[in-house]
Coordinates of C-alpha atoms in Angstrom, one line a residue:
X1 CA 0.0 0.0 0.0
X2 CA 1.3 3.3 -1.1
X3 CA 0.6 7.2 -0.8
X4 CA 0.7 9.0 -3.9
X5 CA 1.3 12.9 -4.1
X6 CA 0.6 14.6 -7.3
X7 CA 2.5 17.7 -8.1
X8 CA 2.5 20.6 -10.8
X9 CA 5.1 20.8 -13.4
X10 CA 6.0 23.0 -16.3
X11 CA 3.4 22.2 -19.4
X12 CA 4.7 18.9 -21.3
X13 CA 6.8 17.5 -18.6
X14 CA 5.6 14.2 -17.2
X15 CA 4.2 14.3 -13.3
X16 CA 6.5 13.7 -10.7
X17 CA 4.3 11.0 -8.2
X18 CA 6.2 10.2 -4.7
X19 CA 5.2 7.2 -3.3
X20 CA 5.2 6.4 0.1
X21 CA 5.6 2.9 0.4
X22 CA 5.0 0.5 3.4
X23 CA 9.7 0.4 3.7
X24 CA 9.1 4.4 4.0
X25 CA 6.2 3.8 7.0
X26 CA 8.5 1.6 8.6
X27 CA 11.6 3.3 8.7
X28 CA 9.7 6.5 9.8
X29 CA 8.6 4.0 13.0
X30 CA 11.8 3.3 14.0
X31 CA 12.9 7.0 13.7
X32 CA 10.1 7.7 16.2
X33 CA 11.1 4.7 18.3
X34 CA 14.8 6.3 18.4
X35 CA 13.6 10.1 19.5
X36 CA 11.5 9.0 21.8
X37 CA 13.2 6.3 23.5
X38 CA 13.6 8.2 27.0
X39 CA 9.4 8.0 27.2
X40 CA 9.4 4.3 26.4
X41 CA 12.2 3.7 28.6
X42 CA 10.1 5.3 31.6
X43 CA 7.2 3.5 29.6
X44 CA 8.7 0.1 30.2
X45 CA 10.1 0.6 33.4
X46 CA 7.9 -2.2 34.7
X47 CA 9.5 -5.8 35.2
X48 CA 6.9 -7.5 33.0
X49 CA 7.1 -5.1 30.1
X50 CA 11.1 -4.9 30.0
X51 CA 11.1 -8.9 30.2
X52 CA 9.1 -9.0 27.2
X53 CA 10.8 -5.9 25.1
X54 CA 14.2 -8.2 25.9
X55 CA 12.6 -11.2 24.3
X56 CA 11.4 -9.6 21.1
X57 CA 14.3 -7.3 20.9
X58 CA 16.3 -10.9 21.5
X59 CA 14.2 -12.7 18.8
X60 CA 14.3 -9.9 16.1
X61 CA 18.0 -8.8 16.2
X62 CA 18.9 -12.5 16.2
X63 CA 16.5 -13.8 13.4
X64 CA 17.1 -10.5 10.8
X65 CA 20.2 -11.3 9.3
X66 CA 18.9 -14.9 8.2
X67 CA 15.7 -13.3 6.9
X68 CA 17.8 -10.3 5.1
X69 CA 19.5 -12.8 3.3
X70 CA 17.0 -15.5 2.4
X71 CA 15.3 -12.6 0.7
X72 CA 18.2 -11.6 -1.1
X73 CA 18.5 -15.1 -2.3
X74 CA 14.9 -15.3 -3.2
X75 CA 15.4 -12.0 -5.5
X76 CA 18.0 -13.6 -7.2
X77 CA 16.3 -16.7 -8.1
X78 CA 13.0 -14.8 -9.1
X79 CA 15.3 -12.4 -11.3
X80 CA 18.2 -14.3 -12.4
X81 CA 17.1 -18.2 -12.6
X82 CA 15.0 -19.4 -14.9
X83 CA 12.0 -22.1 -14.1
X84 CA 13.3 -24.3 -17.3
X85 CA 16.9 -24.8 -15.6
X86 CA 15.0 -27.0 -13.4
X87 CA 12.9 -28.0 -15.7
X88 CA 15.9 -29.5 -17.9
X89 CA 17.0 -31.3 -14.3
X90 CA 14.4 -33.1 -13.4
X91 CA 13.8 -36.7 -14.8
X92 CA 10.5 -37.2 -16.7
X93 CA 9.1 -39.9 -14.7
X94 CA 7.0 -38.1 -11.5
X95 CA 8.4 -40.4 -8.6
X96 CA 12.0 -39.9 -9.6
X97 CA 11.2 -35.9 -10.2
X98 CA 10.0 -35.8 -6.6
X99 CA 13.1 -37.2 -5.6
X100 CA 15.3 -34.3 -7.7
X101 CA 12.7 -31.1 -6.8
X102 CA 13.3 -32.3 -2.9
X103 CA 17.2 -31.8 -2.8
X104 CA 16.9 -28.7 -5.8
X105 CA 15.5 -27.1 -2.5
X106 CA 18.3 -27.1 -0.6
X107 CA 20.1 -25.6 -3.5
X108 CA 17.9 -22.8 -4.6
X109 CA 16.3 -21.8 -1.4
X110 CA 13.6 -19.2 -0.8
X111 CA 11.0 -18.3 1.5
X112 CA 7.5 -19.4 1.4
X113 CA 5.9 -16.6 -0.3
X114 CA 8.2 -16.8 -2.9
X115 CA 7.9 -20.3 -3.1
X116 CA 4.4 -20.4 -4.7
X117 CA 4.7 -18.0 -7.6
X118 CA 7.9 -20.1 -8.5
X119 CA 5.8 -23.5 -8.3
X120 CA 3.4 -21.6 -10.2
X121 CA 5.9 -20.8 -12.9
X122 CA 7.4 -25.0 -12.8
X123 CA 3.9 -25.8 -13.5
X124 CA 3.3 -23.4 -16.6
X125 CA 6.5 -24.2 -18.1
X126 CA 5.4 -28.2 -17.8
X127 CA 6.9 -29.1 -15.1
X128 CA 5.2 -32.2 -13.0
X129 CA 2.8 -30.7 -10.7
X130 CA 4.2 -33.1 -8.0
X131 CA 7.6 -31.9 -8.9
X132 CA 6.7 -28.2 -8.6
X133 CA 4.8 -28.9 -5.1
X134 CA 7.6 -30.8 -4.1
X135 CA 10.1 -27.8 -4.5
X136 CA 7.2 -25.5 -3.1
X137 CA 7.5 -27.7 0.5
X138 CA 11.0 -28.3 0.2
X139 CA 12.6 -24.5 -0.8
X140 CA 11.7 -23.2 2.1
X141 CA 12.3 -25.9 4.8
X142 CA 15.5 -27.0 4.0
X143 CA 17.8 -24.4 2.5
X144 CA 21.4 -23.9 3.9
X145 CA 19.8 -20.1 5.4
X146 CA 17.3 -21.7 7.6
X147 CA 19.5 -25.0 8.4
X148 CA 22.1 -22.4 9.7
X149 CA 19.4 -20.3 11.2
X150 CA 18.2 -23.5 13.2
X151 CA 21.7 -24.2 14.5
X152 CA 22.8 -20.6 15.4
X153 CA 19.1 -20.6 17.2
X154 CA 20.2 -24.2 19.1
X155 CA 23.5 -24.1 19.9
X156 CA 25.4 -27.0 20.8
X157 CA 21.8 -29.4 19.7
X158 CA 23.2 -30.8 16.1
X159 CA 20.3 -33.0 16.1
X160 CA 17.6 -30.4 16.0
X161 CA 19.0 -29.4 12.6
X162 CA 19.1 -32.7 11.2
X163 CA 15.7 -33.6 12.5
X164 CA 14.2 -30.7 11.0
X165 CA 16.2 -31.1 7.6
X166 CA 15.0 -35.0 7.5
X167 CA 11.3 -34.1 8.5
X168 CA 11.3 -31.1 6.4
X169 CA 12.2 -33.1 3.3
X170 CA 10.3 -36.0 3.9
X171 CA 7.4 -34.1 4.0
X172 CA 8.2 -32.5 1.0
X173 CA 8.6 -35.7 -1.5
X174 CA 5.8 -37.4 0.6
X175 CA 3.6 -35.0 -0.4
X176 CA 5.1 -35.3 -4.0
X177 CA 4.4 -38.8 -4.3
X178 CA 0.9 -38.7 -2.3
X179 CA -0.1 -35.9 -5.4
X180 CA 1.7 -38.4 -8.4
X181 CA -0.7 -40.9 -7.1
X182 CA -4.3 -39.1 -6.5
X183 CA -3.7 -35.5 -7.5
X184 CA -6.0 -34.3 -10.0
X185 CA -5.2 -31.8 -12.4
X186 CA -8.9 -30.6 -12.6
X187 CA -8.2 -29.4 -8.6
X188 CA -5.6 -26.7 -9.8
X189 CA -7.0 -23.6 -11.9
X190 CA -6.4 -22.8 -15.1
X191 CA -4.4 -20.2 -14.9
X192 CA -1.9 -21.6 -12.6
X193 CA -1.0 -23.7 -15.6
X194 CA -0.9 -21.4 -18.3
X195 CA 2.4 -21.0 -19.7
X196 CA 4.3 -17.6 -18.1
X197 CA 6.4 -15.6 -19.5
X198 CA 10.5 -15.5 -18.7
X199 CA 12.0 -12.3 -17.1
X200 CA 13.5 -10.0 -19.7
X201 CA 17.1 -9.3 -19.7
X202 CA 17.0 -5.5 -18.7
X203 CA 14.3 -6.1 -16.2
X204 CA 16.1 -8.8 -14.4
X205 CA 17.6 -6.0 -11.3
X206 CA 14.1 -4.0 -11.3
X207 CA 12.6 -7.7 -10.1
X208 CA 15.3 -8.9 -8.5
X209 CA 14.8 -5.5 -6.4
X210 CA 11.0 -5.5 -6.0
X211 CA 10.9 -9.2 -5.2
X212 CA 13.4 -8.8 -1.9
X213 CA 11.7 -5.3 -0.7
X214 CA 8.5 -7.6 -1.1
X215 CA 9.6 -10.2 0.7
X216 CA 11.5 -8.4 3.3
X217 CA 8.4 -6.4 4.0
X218 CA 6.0 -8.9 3.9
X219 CA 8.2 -11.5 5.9
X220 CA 9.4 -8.8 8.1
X221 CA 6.3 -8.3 9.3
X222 CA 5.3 -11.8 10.3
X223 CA 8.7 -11.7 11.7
X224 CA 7.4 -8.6 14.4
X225 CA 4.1 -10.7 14.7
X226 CA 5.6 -13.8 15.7
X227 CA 8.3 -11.7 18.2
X228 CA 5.6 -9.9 19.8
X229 CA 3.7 -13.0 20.3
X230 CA 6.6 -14.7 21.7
X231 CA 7.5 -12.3 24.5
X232 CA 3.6 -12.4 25.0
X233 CA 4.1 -15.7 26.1
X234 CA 7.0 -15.7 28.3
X235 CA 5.2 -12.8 30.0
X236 CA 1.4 -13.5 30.3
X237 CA 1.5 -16.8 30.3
X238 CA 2.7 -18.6 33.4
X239 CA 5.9 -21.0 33.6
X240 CA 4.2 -24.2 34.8
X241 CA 1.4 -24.0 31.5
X242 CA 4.8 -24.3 29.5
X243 CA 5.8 -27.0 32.3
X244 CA 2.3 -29.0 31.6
X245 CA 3.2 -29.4 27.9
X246 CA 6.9 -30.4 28.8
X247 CA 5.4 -33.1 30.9
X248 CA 2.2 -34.0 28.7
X249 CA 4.3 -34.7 25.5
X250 CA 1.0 -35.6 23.2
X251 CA -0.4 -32.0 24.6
X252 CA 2.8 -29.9 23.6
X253 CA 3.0 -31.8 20.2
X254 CA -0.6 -30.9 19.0
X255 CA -0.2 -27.4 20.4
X256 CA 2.8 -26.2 18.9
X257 CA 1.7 -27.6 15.8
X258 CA -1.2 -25.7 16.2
X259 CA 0.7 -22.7 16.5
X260 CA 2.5 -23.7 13.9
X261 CA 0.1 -22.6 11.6
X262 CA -1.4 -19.9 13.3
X263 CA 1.2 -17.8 14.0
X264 CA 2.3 -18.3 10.3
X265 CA 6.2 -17.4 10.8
X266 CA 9.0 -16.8 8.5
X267 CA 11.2 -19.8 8.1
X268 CA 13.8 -17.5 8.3
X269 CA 12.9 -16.8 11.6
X270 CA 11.0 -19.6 13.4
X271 CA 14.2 -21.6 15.0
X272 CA 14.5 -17.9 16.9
X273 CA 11.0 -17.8 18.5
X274 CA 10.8 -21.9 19.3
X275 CA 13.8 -21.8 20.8
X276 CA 12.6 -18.8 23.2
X277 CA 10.4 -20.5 24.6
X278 CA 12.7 -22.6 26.8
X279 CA 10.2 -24.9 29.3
X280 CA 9.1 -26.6 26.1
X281 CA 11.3 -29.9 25.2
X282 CA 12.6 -30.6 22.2
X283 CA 10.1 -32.1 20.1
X284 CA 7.1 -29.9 20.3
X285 CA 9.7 -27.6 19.2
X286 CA 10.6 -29.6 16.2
X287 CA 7.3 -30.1 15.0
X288 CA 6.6 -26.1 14.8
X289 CA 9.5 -25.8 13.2
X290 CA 8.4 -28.7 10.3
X291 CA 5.2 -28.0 10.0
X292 CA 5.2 -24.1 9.8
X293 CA 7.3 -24.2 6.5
X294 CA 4.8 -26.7 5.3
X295 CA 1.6 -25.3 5.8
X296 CA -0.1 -21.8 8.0
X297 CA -2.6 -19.6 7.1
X298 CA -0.7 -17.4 5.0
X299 CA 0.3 -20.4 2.4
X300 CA -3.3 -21.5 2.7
X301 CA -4.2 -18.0 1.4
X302 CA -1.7 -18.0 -1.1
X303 CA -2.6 -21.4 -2.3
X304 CA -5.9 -20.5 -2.7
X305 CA -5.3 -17.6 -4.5
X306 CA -2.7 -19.1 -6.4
X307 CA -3.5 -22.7 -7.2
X308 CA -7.5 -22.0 -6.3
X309 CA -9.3 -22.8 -3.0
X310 CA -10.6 -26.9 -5.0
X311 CA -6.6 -27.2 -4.6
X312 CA -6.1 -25.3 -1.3
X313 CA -9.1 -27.2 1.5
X314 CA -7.2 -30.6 0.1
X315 CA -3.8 -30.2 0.2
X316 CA -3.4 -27.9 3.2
X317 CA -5.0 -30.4 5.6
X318 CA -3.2 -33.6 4.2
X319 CA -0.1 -31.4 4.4
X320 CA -0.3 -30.7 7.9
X321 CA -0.6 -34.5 9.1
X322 CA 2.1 -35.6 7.1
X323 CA 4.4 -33.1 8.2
X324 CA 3.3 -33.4 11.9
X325 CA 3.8 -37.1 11.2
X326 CA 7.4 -37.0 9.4
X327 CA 8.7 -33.9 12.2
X328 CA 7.7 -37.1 15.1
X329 CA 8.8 -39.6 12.8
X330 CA 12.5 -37.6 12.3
X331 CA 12.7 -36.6 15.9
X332 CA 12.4 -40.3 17.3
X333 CA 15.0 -41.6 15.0
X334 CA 17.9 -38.6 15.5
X335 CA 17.2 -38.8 19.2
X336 CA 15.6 -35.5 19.7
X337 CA 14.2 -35.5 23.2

């Protein structure tokens, strides 16, 4: 959303129109935050509020490097990488493609948002639909940004990054194989498979530009939800409720999956805000962290819109008990506890 101001000019000259976009709103928020941080120090001079202000200043500053890049990275593939370079990689046959589109993601990575447009774009360049949804789970669960993320967010706990890269990616080419099988083409609309057209040459910087301030707006902002939410936890809701799900396992599984999906996080960013949330055990942790990728209610949205809601109210719900299934199924097998 933008602000447009007209102004006159000299006859024949075009219009100048400034814009101010939602990066301008922003930054103009932080400027206010700066000159008036003596009243919000006096403001938060109470020991609930500065608690919580530590953990979302805590879960922002660590988590906004990871989501600076991942953006950056998913400019550049938007801009600079063509959907028929994967296209030429993966094998004809729709269980082996599965296979391929599942590791591609650790290679090209990209958040979820981007994800969709660019499994839009595999499917109307022919791609396998189970290929293209395959990369669309997998891009953003198991790229080198958010493995590193996971392990800068647990130190010294290897196995909570392998867990999550094994359940993330089984969930991925499960789903893959699942839609080979029994997907229909008639659940997708039309004009999520109708051919799309290649970024030109001198426009490849212009999207490569818009695509990351996009992202790094739009993810930023889930980012600031999900911190806010966070240090609304660790503040309003009392230590032995986080003790109950530590000690009722079943309990602190289904709610952090839960949570998983509503608080619709980055995957950027997610590692940061499970691991602040230290009564919890492990692997209630490790299931946010798998099934958020996976599926919330912003990908629901943007599968409906996308892919159309026939698509959308199938996959989304199949999606979130595999992944809840493959995140237990990982954690049991590395060990995490």
């Amino acid at each position: 959303m933008s602000i447009v101001s007209d102004t006159e000019t000299e006859p024949g000259r075009p219009t100048r129109r400034f814009r101010i976009s939602s990066v301008e709103v922003l930054c103009a928020i932080l400027l206010i935050a700066i000159l008036a941080q003596g009243w919000l120090q006096q403001v938060f001079d109470v020991p609930a509020l500065r608690t919580g202000s530590t953990v979302f200043v805590a879960v922002c500053v660590q988590a906004l490097p990871f989501l600076v890049l991942g953006v950056l990275i998913s400019g550049a593939i938007a801009a600079f990488v063509p959907a028929r370079v994967l296209e030429k990689v993966l094998p004809r046959r729709a269980g082996a493609a599965v296979g391929v589109a599942g590791l591609a993601g650790v290679a090209l990575p990209g958040c979820e948002c981007a994800s969709v447009p660019v499994a839009r774009r595999l499917m109307g360049q022919g791609v396998a639909p189970a290929a293209a949804l395959t990369f669309l789970l997998a891009a953003p669960a198991v790229n080198p940004v958010v493995l590193v993320a996971t392990a800068v967010a647990f130190p010294g706990k290897p196995e909570m990054v392998l867990a999550r890269f094994a359940g993330s990616l089984a969930t991925a080419m499960v789903m893959g194989w699942l839609w080979a099988r029994w997907g229909k083409l008639e659940w997708i609309t039309a004009r999520a498979l109708r051919r799309l057209p290649d970024v030109a040459g001198g426009q490849r910087w212009r999207v490569f530009a818009e695509t990351a301030r996009t992202d790094l707006v739009e993810a930023g902002g889930f980012l600031v939800l999900g911190a806010l939410i966070s240090s609304a936890l660790n503040v309003l809701v009392p230590a032995k409720w986080f003790g109950v799900l530590g000690t009722q396992l079943v309990l602190g599984v289904v709610v952090m999956a839960v949570l998983a999906v509503v608080l619709a996080l980055c995957s950027e960013a997610d590692a940061f805000v499970a691991a602040s949330l230290t009564a919890l055990p492990l692997l209630p942790k490790l299931v946010f962290l798998v099934v958020g990728p996976a599926i919330d209610v912003k990908l629901f949205a943007l599968q409906a819109g996308t892919f159309g809601r026939s698509f959308a109210v199938r996959f989304a719900p199949v999606t979130f008990v595999v992944a809840v299934a493959c995140a237990l199924g990982a954690g049991f097998l590395v060990g995490v506890a």
